[in-house]
């Protein structure tokens, strides 16, 4: 049995048991229409002793610097005092020059960064910062890095022509590789979860590694030091195309990355605690105006192959509503012509998470759906001397939580990641103009505060005026399969009620409240739809 106490099989059994128990609870006790629930999460036990053993092995291979790192018996100082692991503190000092805040991670940070080799070269005055890729298996310096109490996320890229022995076709453009490690795992009923194949060349390094293709990424999921890690590359699950990397082409890049992973930092902290699901509080006062149709009640015949939606009564996070002001409309912008009876008024809202798209969404019938929800600012009120001036092209979009921005300079999508002791969750915004976001500094690594303006409702889709004026908003949770999409509809209802200070009224037919699989979607900025499937249909 490993030092952490549980075997891999034991941990897996415990995780599956938690999922089944959570699923049974929901099936046995369906929620009333007035009840929304918060999600439950499992906290994984971090085996720091194994992490230190691996670090000692990595450092001992370089005798010249072995004396720079001090390993002491764990019981010689208080358990959570940093002095208990001076080697880790010293490692953070080296890695922290390039991975800001690495010591904030509560788990061992695995990166393709050979800190021991860098330190050795540094002692020999041979480690200029511009050659950092030399110590990162030829991967370019970090594109994004965020560390916190739940774990960390990072992305690197392999430039054209980099890496000995790599296939030439792969390098038509840089290949981005992402890694996330987390001690918090969302407990979701996920029928597609836990699948994958072994990679024989990596079995010795990662005995439980699974390779699988999901949501437009090839993913490599494994457990190390009791922690869940997932490495992923965005790709096309078909033959290669001029502007898209085929998943099979991504295999050698991801596997080069995995072979280069080393302990780069982190800090032992007090263990995280499991988070239980609970019924969330809603305002006592009822709104005279705000109404919404049930979760899963999409416009008829707009689902994949005309299938309906599925209910999801989970408010996955307590957030600030993403538009600055009410009233706002949550309703389809793709099939709006089929919803004429509800006109252009703000209410009632209608779920559009399972509308037909080219995205894999397992919560939806047929396995395909929308990823998120379309949000529009309501029409400006008639101008009079008592009303506030309203510019329909300047409706502010705000941060839903204190979070770090995940966004490259060319991306039209901006993602906010929350990494805390009780959450590891992402919120993605789409259709704001990239040039405007660049000018405002909405880029990788920026910290934003809840309610801070980060843009305006726009119509950008590869180019200005590419879609209608609306905001696409979605939610991603971290699981053992990596980041997956879930329905944000109830999360938005809950946040809007807090914004207006009153409870909304559910109208329309009731839909059975049995638990459903979690949503999945291709995580691309845009995928062109099949225009034959619906009149008036637009992307996202």
XYZ file of C-alpha atoms in Angstrom:
540
model
C 0.000 0.000 0.000
C 1.421 3.483 -0.865
C 2.342 5.990 1.860
C -0.901 7.893 1.332
C -2.858 4.923 2.696
C -5.308 4.121 -0.158
C -4.528 2.070 -3.220
C -5.458 3.383 -6.672
C -8.240 0.785 -6.808
C -9.494 1.884 -3.401
C -9.576 5.520 -4.403
C -11.380 4.698 -7.608
C -13.961 2.637 -5.713
C -14.502 5.506 -3.276
C -15.019 7.979 -6.114
C -17.492 5.736 -7.953
C -19.355 5.138 -4.700
C -19.714 8.882 -4.181
C -21.108 9.294 -7.695
C -23.613 6.489 -7.267
C -24.684 7.781 -3.886
C -25.182 11.286 -5.268
C -27.134 9.944 -8.240
C -29.323 7.736 -6.024
C -30.108 10.684 -3.775
C -31.331 12.786 -6.674
C -33.400 9.980 -8.182
C -34.966 9.013 -4.851
C -35.755 12.616 -3.873
C -36.688 14.719 -6.923
C -36.547 18.439 -6.204
C -39.572 20.672 -6.144
C -39.748 23.314 -8.868
C -38.846 25.976 -6.312
C -35.624 24.292 -5.214
C -32.167 24.725 -6.719
C -29.147 22.785 -5.484
C -25.466 23.532 -5.171
C -22.966 20.917 -6.493
C -21.002 18.477 -4.371
C -17.234 18.033 -4.630
C -14.747 15.449 -3.397
C -11.452 16.560 -1.884
C -8.518 14.297 -2.757
C -5.789 13.460 -0.232
C -2.383 14.737 -1.403
C 0.586 12.436 -0.802
C 3.358 14.971 -0.266
C 5.799 12.304 0.898
C 5.667 10.700 -2.569
C 6.100 14.120 -4.193
C 9.204 14.827 -2.099
C 10.599 11.401 -2.930
C 10.219 12.138 -6.630
C 11.797 15.565 -6.184
C 14.746 14.024 -4.328
C 15.246 11.567 -7.197
C 15.152 14.349 -9.790
C 17.649 16.480 -7.879
C 20.032 13.647 -6.963
C 20.696 13.071 -10.654
C 22.625 16.383 -10.607
C 25.251 16.119 -7.850
C 26.514 19.639 -8.451
C 23.321 21.175 -7.046
C 22.188 18.393 -4.696
C 23.461 20.372 -1.720
C 21.325 23.375 -2.656
C 18.140 21.553 -1.654
C 17.576 20.532 1.940
C 15.424 17.536 2.833
C 14.604 17.129 6.529
C 12.451 14.617 8.444
C 8.824 15.681 8.212
C 8.203 15.403 11.952
C 11.034 17.702 13.003
C 8.853 20.832 12.668
C 5.094 21.517 12.848
C 3.169 19.656 10.169
C 2.031 22.617 8.041
C 5.024 24.862 8.671
C 6.873 25.526 5.358
C 10.108 24.587 7.162
C 8.849 21.014 7.128
C 9.760 20.891 3.439
C 12.625 23.319 2.820
C 13.480 21.612 -0.475
C 10.038 22.546 -1.767
C 10.456 26.161 -0.605
C 13.795 26.304 -2.415
C 12.239 24.774 -5.523
C 9.451 27.385 -5.481
C 12.099 30.112 -5.387
C 13.647 28.757 -8.593
C 10.389 28.000 -10.452
C 8.597 31.089 -9.180
C 10.777 33.260 -11.404
C 8.785 31.951 -14.372
C 5.559 30.602 -12.855
C 4.275 33.433 -10.707
C 2.483 32.291 -7.572
C 3.486 28.636 -7.888
C 3.665 28.352 -4.082
C -0.075 29.076 -3.905
C -0.824 25.604 -5.278
C -1.940 23.175 -2.591
C -0.834 20.228 -4.745
C 2.487 19.241 -6.349
C 2.803 21.257 -9.555
C 3.859 19.051 -12.475
C 5.306 21.024 -15.398
C 7.716 20.297 -18.276
C 10.293 22.398 -16.452
C 13.593 20.866 -15.375
C 14.306 23.113 -12.384
C 17.358 21.071 -11.390
C 18.935 21.476 -14.838
C 18.094 25.182 -14.826
C 19.613 25.635 -11.366
C 22.744 23.789 -12.431
C 23.130 25.983 -15.514
C 22.413 29.053 -13.409
C 25.305 28.184 -11.114
C 27.478 28.003 -14.207
C 26.142 31.357 -15.466
C 24.617 29.664 -18.498
C 20.864 30.121 -18.118
C 19.699 33.280 -19.916
C 15.941 33.774 -19.711
C 15.524 33.788 -23.482
C 16.582 30.113 -23.637
C 13.979 28.891 -21.154
C 12.527 26.446 -23.708
C 15.814 24.557 -23.382
C 14.690 23.524 -19.893
C 11.085 22.882 -20.984
C 11.589 20.034 -23.486
C 11.481 22.671 -26.271
C 8.051 23.909 -25.231
C 7.791 27.691 -25.355
C 7.665 29.600 -22.073
C 4.355 29.397 -20.250
C 1.366 30.941 -22.022
C -0.830 30.871 -18.912
C -0.288 29.831 -15.313
C -2.679 29.995 -12.378
C -2.222 28.352 -8.987
C -4.437 28.334 -5.932
C -5.890 26.275 -3.089
C -7.578 23.749 -5.415
C -4.562 23.200 -7.660
C -3.228 24.810 -10.828
C -3.668 25.217 -14.589
C -1.021 26.009 -17.205
C -0.612 26.076 -20.963
C 2.515 25.796 -23.128
C 3.099 25.689 -26.870
C 5.409 23.783 -29.200
C 6.492 26.012 -32.053
C 6.924 24.956 -35.691
C 10.145 22.992 -36.096
C 10.745 22.586 -32.364
C 11.451 19.206 -30.776
C 13.742 16.578 -32.193
C 11.965 13.741 -33.971
C 8.536 15.388 -34.048
C 6.355 14.946 -37.187
C 6.781 17.876 -39.572
C 3.060 18.232 -40.409
C 2.253 19.013 -36.779
C 4.150 22.262 -36.917
C 2.144 24.193 -39.487
C 1.374 26.407 -36.469
C 2.170 26.279 -32.725
C 0.472 23.481 -30.808
C -0.927 24.496 -27.426
C -0.782 21.967 -24.586
C -2.801 22.460 -21.413
C -2.410 20.815 -18.024
C -4.594 21.055 -14.926
C -4.033 19.376 -11.589
C -6.675 19.521 -8.894
C -7.429 18.217 -5.434
C -11.105 19.152 -5.895
C -13.249 17.008 -8.179
C -16.901 17.750 -8.989
C -19.219 14.809 -8.362
C -21.367 14.578 -11.471
C -23.380 11.775 -13.051
C -21.226 11.399 -16.147
C -21.854 8.268 -18.246
C -18.965 9.091 -20.577
C -16.484 9.602 -17.728
C -13.635 7.309 -16.823
C -13.174 5.834 -20.290
C -9.997 5.684 -22.366
C -7.106 3.538 -23.529
C -3.667 2.859 -22.118
C -0.534 4.202 -23.784
C 2.088 1.460 -23.535
C 5.045 3.816 -23.838
C 3.819 5.740 -20.781
C 2.664 2.867 -18.569
C 5.821 2.837 -16.456
C 5.580 6.571 -15.734
C 1.797 6.708 -15.347
C 0.279 3.294 -14.535
C -3.337 4.504 -14.534
C -3.087 6.906 -17.489
C -6.084 7.028 -19.880
C -6.023 8.551 -23.370
C -9.354 9.561 -24.884
C -10.904 12.173 -27.169
C -13.617 14.317 -25.701
C -15.121 17.751 -26.387
C -12.676 18.510 -29.183
C -9.548 17.611 -27.182
C -7.344 14.579 -26.924
C -6.886 14.098 -23.183
C -4.474 12.160 -20.997
C -5.850 11.701 -17.480
C -3.813 10.191 -14.658
C -3.356 10.185 -10.889
C -0.095 11.116 -9.220
C 0.484 11.802 -5.496
C -3.246 11.153 -4.981
C -4.104 14.114 -7.241
C -6.031 14.175 -10.541
C -4.102 15.601 -13.522
C -5.267 16.024 -17.126
C -3.118 17.007 -20.124
C -5.016 18.042 -23.247
C -4.591 19.387 -26.785
C -7.391 20.768 -28.941
C -7.732 18.693 -32.089
C -10.009 17.293 -34.759
C -11.135 13.678 -34.386
C -10.778 12.972 -38.122
C -8.224 13.410 -40.880
C -5.954 16.443 -40.731
C -7.151 19.692 -42.294
C -5.085 22.739 -43.314
C -6.166 24.819 -40.302
C -6.904 22.057 -37.817
C -4.668 19.577 -36.056
C -5.852 15.969 -36.205
C -5.943 14.243 -32.803
C -3.568 11.507 -33.956
C -1.085 14.221 -34.900
C -1.397 15.612 -31.387
C -0.427 12.310 -29.738
C 3.380 12.702 -30.061
C 3.226 16.298 -28.809
C 1.200 15.387 -25.725
C 3.373 12.374 -25.001
C 6.555 14.427 -25.289
C 4.978 16.804 -22.771
C 4.041 13.991 -20.381
C 7.545 12.489 -20.475
C 8.998 15.893 -19.564
C 6.793 16.521 -16.502
C 8.670 17.113 -13.246
C 7.804 18.420 -9.808
C 8.149 22.190 -10.196
C 6.681 23.512 -6.943
C 3.615 23.795 -4.739
C 3.121 24.061 -1.001
C 1.725 21.690 1.594
C -1.405 23.201 3.119
C -4.208 22.013 5.326
C -6.273 19.370 3.516
C -9.313 20.458 1.577
C -12.681 19.216 2.771
C -15.479 17.528 0.804
C -18.257 19.916 -0.233
C -21.798 18.584 0.083
C -24.715 19.477 -2.146
C -27.453 21.540 -0.543
C -30.602 23.453 -1.421
C -29.587 27.062 -1.997
C -31.282 30.115 -0.524
C -33.409 32.267 -2.804
C -34.983 35.688 -2.152
C -38.153 35.541 -0.081
C -39.883 38.320 -2.012
C -41.414 37.333 -5.360
C -40.869 39.470 -8.437
C -43.931 40.914 -10.124
C -42.235 40.661 -13.518
C -39.426 38.097 -13.715
C -40.561 34.717 -15.008
C -38.826 31.786 -16.649
C -39.688 28.513 -18.308
C -38.370 25.316 -16.701
C -34.841 24.082 -17.184
C -34.775 21.848 -20.245
C -37.853 23.427 -21.835
C -36.234 24.523 -25.098
C -38.153 25.811 -28.140
C -39.869 22.764 -29.708
C -37.962 20.992 -32.488
C -34.751 22.985 -31.933
C -32.821 20.161 -30.285
C -30.540 17.761 -32.135
C -32.772 15.791 -34.544
C -35.747 17.623 -33.018
C -35.218 16.138 -29.572
C -36.099 18.113 -26.468
C -33.897 19.410 -23.708
C -33.123 17.949 -20.296
C -33.630 19.566 -16.902
C -30.718 20.436 -14.649
C -31.683 21.964 -11.304
C -28.077 22.611 -10.262
C -26.828 26.126 -9.565
C -23.165 25.285 -10.058
C -21.874 28.449 -8.395
C -23.141 31.534 -6.607
C -22.204 34.233 -9.123
C -22.912 37.828 -9.989
C -25.107 38.043 -13.111
C -22.808 38.630 -16.136
C -24.626 41.729 -17.415
C -24.282 44.882 -15.356
C -27.963 45.773 -15.243
C -31.456 44.305 -15.491
C -33.639 43.643 -17.373
C -31.940 40.948 -19.427
C -33.101 38.181 -21.746
C -31.948 34.542 -21.603
C -33.391 33.112 -24.769
C -32.267 31.675 -28.103
C -30.663 34.050 -30.575
C -30.383 31.239 -33.133
C -34.035 30.162 -33.277
C -35.626 33.429 -32.230
C -37.966 33.487 -35.209
C -39.630 30.368 -33.815
C -40.358 32.112 -30.527
C -42.442 35.000 -31.923
C -45.225 34.645 -29.393
C -42.900 35.748 -26.620
C -41.932 38.869 -28.556
C -38.981 41.061 -27.607
C -39.778 41.442 -23.914
C -37.280 40.307 -21.304
C -39.518 37.640 -19.763
C -40.112 34.765 -19.633
C -36.604 33.360 -20.028
C -36.156 30.134 -21.971
C -33.397 27.544 -21.758
C -31.324 27.136 -24.935
C -28.549 24.868 -23.642
C -29.692 21.835 -25.667
C -30.382 23.605 -28.944
C -28.874 21.770 -31.899
C -25.228 22.616 -32.582
C -22.114 20.759 -33.697
C -20.935 20.495 -30.080
C -20.936 17.268 -28.086
C -23.270 17.846 -25.131
C -24.061 14.588 -23.338
C -26.699 16.168 -21.165
C -28.741 16.718 -24.328
C -30.727 14.304 -26.482
C -28.594 12.684 -29.162
C -25.411 13.888 -27.515
C -25.248 17.300 -29.190
C -26.223 20.765 -28.001
C -25.232 24.378 -27.441
C -22.545 24.546 -24.629
C -24.089 27.518 -22.839
C -26.839 30.124 -22.835
C -27.479 33.163 -25.034
C -28.025 36.360 -23.022
C -29.285 39.619 -24.448
C -29.850 42.995 -22.861
C -33.535 43.903 -22.964
C -34.632 46.671 -25.298
C -33.894 50.184 -24.062
C -36.914 51.851 -22.428
C -38.481 54.833 -24.243
C -36.461 57.965 -23.625
C -37.968 60.519 -21.252
C -36.591 63.018 -18.813
C -36.919 60.594 -15.889
C -35.235 57.569 -17.469
C -31.538 56.759 -17.494
C -29.814 57.154 -20.856
C -29.465 53.806 -22.586
C -27.096 52.920 -25.417
C -27.934 49.421 -26.729
C -24.374 49.078 -28.026
C -22.812 49.791 -24.629
C -24.468 47.255 -22.332
C -21.713 46.394 -19.868
C -20.512 42.803 -19.318
C -19.040 42.194 -15.859
C -16.988 39.567 -14.039
C -19.235 37.055 -12.312
C -16.640 36.321 -9.609
C -13.199 37.309 -8.358
C -11.119 35.260 -10.776
C -8.105 35.036 -13.072
C -8.521 35.605 -16.813
C -7.637 32.788 -19.221
C -7.363 34.332 -22.692
C -4.806 34.625 -25.469
C -4.406 37.822 -27.463
C -6.212 36.430 -30.536
C -9.082 34.742 -28.701
C -12.643 36.025 -29.000
C -13.508 34.000 -25.893
C -12.556 35.167 -22.412
C -12.617 32.648 -19.558
C -12.592 33.421 -15.831
C -11.195 30.684 -13.597
C -12.012 30.393 -9.886
C -9.517 28.364 -7.881
C -10.366 28.243 -4.181
C -10.692 25.829 -1.271
C -14.285 25.052 -2.260
C -14.386 25.508 -6.068
C -12.436 24.825 -9.266
C -14.692 26.226 -11.981
C -14.537 28.275 -15.189
C -16.926 30.798 -16.748
C -16.572 31.578 -20.449
C -17.802 34.695 -22.281
C -18.032 34.898 -26.079
C -18.702 37.457 -28.830
C -16.940 40.508 -27.347
C -14.456 42.148 -29.711
C -10.888 40.792 -29.235
C -9.240 44.123 -30.079
C -11.299 45.883 -27.433
C -10.477 43.214 -24.838
C -6.774 43.511 -25.715
C -6.896 47.276 -25.268
C -8.603 46.828 -21.900
C -6.024 44.239 -20.766
C -8.471 41.314 -20.540
C -5.668 38.809 -21.090
C -4.036 35.756 -19.510
C -3.196 36.206 -15.862
C -5.171 39.338 -15.138
C -7.081 39.267 -11.867
C -10.606 40.649 -12.011
C -13.028 41.351 -9.186
C -16.694 40.447 -9.046
C -18.761 43.112 -10.809
C -15.792 44.634 -12.637
C -16.575 45.657 -16.219
C -14.695 43.468 -18.717
C -16.469 44.422 -21.952
C -19.789 45.183 -23.642
C -22.428 43.005 -25.279
C -21.300 42.673 -28.878
C -21.725 40.722 -32.123
C -18.204 39.473 -32.851
C -17.832 36.065 -34.492
C -14.465 35.890 -36.247
C -15.248 39.422 -37.425
C -17.465 42.332 -36.308
C -21.183 41.889 -37.044
C -20.634 38.147 -37.385
C -23.638 37.279 -35.213
C -26.465 39.030 -33.399
C -25.900 41.319 -30.411
C -25.715 38.906 -27.486
C -23.423 37.323 -24.928
C -22.763 33.581 -24.958
C -22.072 32.410 -21.386
C -21.091 28.920 -20.248
C -19.748 27.014 -17.250
C -17.018 24.359 -17.019
C -16.233 22.089 -14.067
C -13.052 20.148 -13.399
C -13.533 16.365 -13.206
C -11.237 13.353 -13.601
C -11.809 13.755 -17.349
C -10.688 17.385 -17.210
C -12.828 20.456 -17.882
C -16.370 19.645 -19.037
C -19.373 21.858 -19.824
C -22.542 21.893 -17.708
C -25.812 23.770 -18.108
C -25.613 27.317 -16.684
C -29.360 27.993 -16.943
C -30.288 27.599 -13.272
C -27.012 29.247 -12.236
C -28.082 32.306 -14.259
C -31.615 32.287 -12.824
C -30.202 32.205 -9.312
C -27.761 35.048 -10.023
C -30.452 37.183 -11.675
C -32.722 36.787 -8.664
C -29.943 38.144 -6.487
C -29.391 41.029 -8.915
C -33.037 42.130 -8.810
C -33.549 41.092 -5.182
C -36.611 38.993 -5.892
C -37.562 35.429 -6.782
C -38.697 34.600 -10.289
C -41.803 32.624 -11.221
C -41.529 29.367 -13.157
C -44.150 29.039 -15.861
C -44.981 26.415 -18.452
C -45.033 22.642 -18.319
C -43.247 20.802 -15.578
C -40.390 18.509 -16.657
C -39.370 15.436 -14.671
C -36.520 16.176 -12.309
C -34.504 12.959 -12.705
C -30.758 13.543 -12.693
C -29.117 13.768 -16.099
C -25.583 13.325 -17.469
C -23.287 16.320 -17.498
C -23.063 18.534 -20.595
C -20.221 18.294 -23.055
C -19.232 20.581 -25.913
C -16.441 21.220 -28.337
C -14.423 24.016 -26.658
C -13.800 26.080 -29.778
C -14.653 29.710 -30.320
C -16.946 28.806 -33.187
C -18.058 25.784 -35.171
C -20.139 26.421 -38.268
C -23.651 24.908 -37.957
C -25.484 22.789 -40.453
C -27.689 25.461 -42.002
C -30.125 22.831 -43.232
C -31.247 22.089 -39.683
C -33.048 25.318 -38.841
C -34.322 28.661 -40.072
C -32.722 31.735 -38.564
C -29.967 29.716 -36.913
C -26.706 31.404 -35.883
C -23.581 30.262 -34.107
C -23.484 30.114 -30.310
